[in-house]
Short mmCIF file of C-alpha atoms in Angstrom, two decimals:
data_model
loop_
_atom_site.label_atom_id
_atom_site.label_comp_id
_atom_site.label_asym_id
_atom_site.label_seq_id
_atom_site.Cartn_x
_atom_site.Cartn_y
_atom_site.Cartn_z
CA MET A 4 94.12 43.94 90.69
CA LYS A 5 95.30 40.67 91.77
CA ILE A 6 93.49 38.92 94.68
CA ALA A 7 94.51 35.56 95.65
CA VAL A 8 92.08 32.93 97.36
CA LEU A 9 94.09 30.35 99.26
CA ALA A 10 92.69 26.95 99.75
CA TYR A 11 94.17 23.48 100.71
CA ASP A 12 92.95 19.98 101.08
CA GLY A 13 90.39 19.93 103.86
CA PHE A 14 89.23 23.58 103.32
CA THR A 15 85.93 24.17 104.55
CA ASP A 16 83.52 24.31 101.44
CA ILE A 17 81.36 27.56 102.32
CA ASP A 18 85.02 29.84 103.38
CA LEU A 19 85.96 28.90 99.83
CA PHE A 20 82.75 29.18 97.94
CA LEU A 21 81.62 32.04 99.36
CA PRO A 22 84.02 34.29 99.40
CA TRP A 23 84.69 33.05 95.79
CA ASP A 24 80.99 34.22 94.39
CA PHE A 25 81.52 37.57 96.50
CA LEU A 26 84.67 38.45 94.81
CA TRP A 27 83.22 37.05 90.81
CA ARG A 28 80.18 39.94 91.65
CA VAL A 29 82.66 42.61 92.34
CA LYS A 30 82.11 44.81 88.89
CA VAL A 31 85.04 46.82 88.78
CA PRO A 32 83.12 50.11 87.06
CA TYR A 33 81.21 50.88 90.56
CA ALA A 34 84.97 51.77 92.09
CA ALA A 35 85.51 55.41 90.90
CA GLY A 36 88.53 55.36 89.35
CA TYR A 37 89.89 52.16 89.79
CA THR A 38 90.55 51.08 85.59
CA GLY A 39 92.12 47.70 85.87
CA PRO A 40 91.41 44.51 85.72
CA TRP A 41 90.11 42.44 88.94
CA GLU A 42 91.67 38.74 88.93
CA PRO A 43 89.88 36.37 91.38
CA MET A 44 91.70 33.35 91.48
CA ILE A 45 91.78 30.08 93.96
CA CYS A 46 96.05 29.24 94.85
CA ALA A 47 96.79 25.77 96.37
CA ASP A 48 100.37 24.65 96.45
CA LYS A 49 99.02 21.92 94.30
CA GLU A 50 97.09 21.89 91.41
CA SER A 51 93.90 20.32 92.35
CA ILE A 52 92.71 20.45 96.05
CA THR A 53 89.46 18.35 97.66
CA SER A 54 86.97 20.02 100.57
CA TYR A 55 86.45 18.55 104.06
CA SER A 56 83.34 17.50 102.39
CA GLY A 57 84.76 15.98 99.42
CA VAL A 58 84.55 18.10 96.28
CA GLN A 59 87.12 18.23 93.87
CA ILE A 60 88.62 21.43 92.19
CA ARG A 61 91.04 22.18 90.09
CA VAL A 62 93.46 25.77 91.31
CA ALA A 63 94.17 28.19 89.10
CA GLY A 64 97.52 29.36 90.96
CA THR A 65 100.03 28.59 93.05
CA LEU A 66 101.55 29.65 96.57
CA ALA A 67 103.87 32.24 94.45
CA ASP A 68 100.70 33.72 93.02
CA VAL A 69 99.51 34.47 96.83
CA VAL A 70 102.51 35.91 97.65
CA ALA A 71 102.78 38.39 94.31
CA ALA A 72 98.78 39.28 94.64
CA ASP A 73 97.38 42.26 95.26
CA GLY A 74 94.46 40.86 98.62
CA VAL A 75 94.62 37.66 99.82
CA PHE A 76 91.58 35.78 101.30
CA ILE A 77 92.47 32.64 103.88
CA VAL A 78 89.91 30.06 103.92
CA SER A 79 89.07 27.98 107.11
CA GLY A 80 89.31 23.55 107.37
CA ASP A 81 90.58 21.24 108.98
CA GLY A 82 93.65 20.97 106.25
CA SER A 83 94.76 23.98 108.07
CA ARG A 84 96.54 22.29 110.69
CA ALA A 85 98.92 20.30 108.62
CA LYS A 86 99.77 23.04 105.97
CA LEU A 87 100.60 24.58 109.73
CA ALA A 88 102.80 22.17 110.56
CA ASP A 89 104.99 22.06 107.22
CA PRO A 90 107.52 24.13 107.51
CA THR A 91 108.00 24.67 103.91
CA TYR A 92 104.52 25.63 103.24
CA MET A 93 104.72 27.98 105.76
CA ALA A 94 108.36 29.59 104.83
CA GLU A 95 106.62 30.22 101.06
CA LEU A 96 104.08 32.20 102.23
CA ARG A 97 105.83 35.51 102.45
CA LEU A 98 102.89 37.93 103.22
CA ASP A 99 103.20 41.32 103.21
CA PRO A 100 100.76 43.76 104.55
CA GLU A 101 102.82 46.47 103.75
CA ARG A 102 102.03 46.12 99.93
CA GLN A 103 99.06 43.17 100.53
CA ARG A 104 95.31 43.55 102.01
CA ILE A 105 94.84 40.16 103.59
CA ALA A 106 92.40 38.31 104.92
CA ALA A 107 91.76 34.98 106.95
CA ILE A 108 88.22 33.19 108.37
CA ASP A 109 88.33 30.78 111.15
CA SER A 110 90.89 28.59 111.39
CA GLY A 111 92.83 29.75 108.31
CA VAL A 112 92.98 32.94 110.86
CA LEU A 113 95.71 30.45 112.78
CA ILE A 114 98.21 30.65 109.39
CA LEU A 115 98.33 34.96 110.06
CA ALA A 116 98.93 34.02 114.09
CA LYS A 117 102.06 31.45 112.04
CA LEU A 118 103.30 33.65 110.37
CA GLY A 119 103.72 36.32 112.95
CA LEU A 120 100.90 39.18 111.31
CA LEU A 121 99.03 38.83 114.18
CA ASP A 122 101.16 39.48 116.93
CA GLY A 123 100.22 42.26 118.96
CA LYS A 124 97.44 41.97 117.39
CA THR A 125 93.93 40.82 118.76
CA ALA A 126 91.95 38.51 115.97
CA THR A 127 88.28 36.62 115.31
CA THR A 128 88.24 33.09 114.78
CA TYR A 129 85.03 30.18 114.93
CA SER A 130 84.92 30.05 118.56
CA THR A 131 85.95 26.22 118.42
CA VAL A 132 89.12 28.11 117.38
CA PHE A 133 90.17 30.32 120.34
CA PRO A 134 92.30 27.52 122.39
CA GLU A 135 94.54 27.24 119.69
CA LEU A 136 95.05 30.88 119.22
CA GLU A 137 95.68 31.57 122.56
CA ALA A 138 98.23 29.48 122.44
CA MET A 139 99.78 30.91 119.41
CA GLY A 140 99.57 34.42 122.26
CA VAL A 141 96.58 36.11 120.36
CA THR A 142 93.96 37.67 122.04
CA PRO A 143 90.33 36.57 120.31
CA GLU A 144 87.92 38.90 120.10
CA ARG A 145 84.28 37.64 119.99
CA ARG A 146 83.06 39.86 117.30
CA PRO A 147 82.29 38.72 112.98
CA LEU A 148 85.48 41.19 112.16
CA VAL A 149 88.36 42.29 113.24
CA VAL A 150 90.19 45.11 111.07
CA HIS A 151 93.96 45.98 112.29
CA ASP A 152 95.24 48.85 109.22
CA SER A 153 95.94 46.18 106.21
CA ILE A 154 94.52 43.04 107.81
CA ALA A 155 91.10 41.44 109.11
CA THR A 156 90.08 38.43 110.08
CA GLY A 157 86.65 36.63 110.66
CA GLY A 158 84.89 34.57 113.05
CA GLY A 159 82.12 31.86 112.03
CA CYS A 160 81.12 30.94 108.39
CA LEU A 161 78.69 33.83 107.51
CA ALA A 162 81.20 36.33 108.37
CA GLY A 163 82.89 35.36 104.79
CA LEU A 164 80.53 38.18 103.84
CA GLU A 165 81.81 41.11 105.57
CA LEU A 166 85.52 39.73 105.18
CA THR A 167 85.00 39.89 101.76
CA SER A 168 83.46 43.57 102.08
CA TRP A 169 86.59 44.65 103.96
CA LEU A 170 88.80 43.58 101.28
CA VAL A 171 86.99 44.83 98.23
CA GLU A 172 86.45 48.09 100.27
CA SER A 173 90.31 48.80 100.85
CA LEU A 174 91.38 47.53 97.67
CA ILE A 175 88.76 49.33 95.05
CA GLY A 176 86.39 51.40 97.33
CA LYS A 177 83.57 51.10 99.40
CA GLU A 178 80.83 51.98 96.60
CA ALA A 179 82.30 48.00 94.76
CA ALA A 180 81.73 46.50 98.33
CA GLU A 181 78.33 47.87 98.97
CA ALA A 182 77.87 46.57 95.45
CA VAL A 183 78.50 43.22 96.51
CA ALA A 184 76.99 43.28 99.41
CA ALA A 185 73.46 44.74 97.57
CA SER A 186 73.78 41.95 95.18
CA PHE A 187 72.26 39.45 97.48
CA ASP A 188 68.65 40.09 98.59
CA ARG A 189 68.38 39.88 102.75
CA THR A 190 64.73 40.03 101.97
CA ILE A 191 62.75 36.89 102.53
#
């Protein structure tokens, strides 16, 4: 199973690295009946990207890998606005909710709205992004997670756990998602 984490220059560090870590914690044997490989990869439209804080990383996949993936997690960051304004980039993101599970957090949700994937749906995002989402015709909800069939949106950086758990559960099962969540000790 191929999982694409879509990022771009100006991404928010926690919105990439938190779900990335969660996705690597998936232990495929926890998924009853699932025997295939679990292959998360960071994807972008160029070979390396830099976060808003200056962290530079090399990526493993392209936009074509995002389109071909079984699951997609779109990160946030100030760089999302540049991608929204790039018609070539947006045209290459031919996401398919009939075939894919698609998750987006904070300003990454705007990409889903621009693609028309949130038409007639509600969504959540970071509270300062609500006006932009509303301007795109999507009604925001003040909740950490909003799910409509094969599309989920997360609001607030720490919603990454719930959003990633939803993605894992919808792709390979509840046991795997619970194992990911249990891998973090929430006690002090």
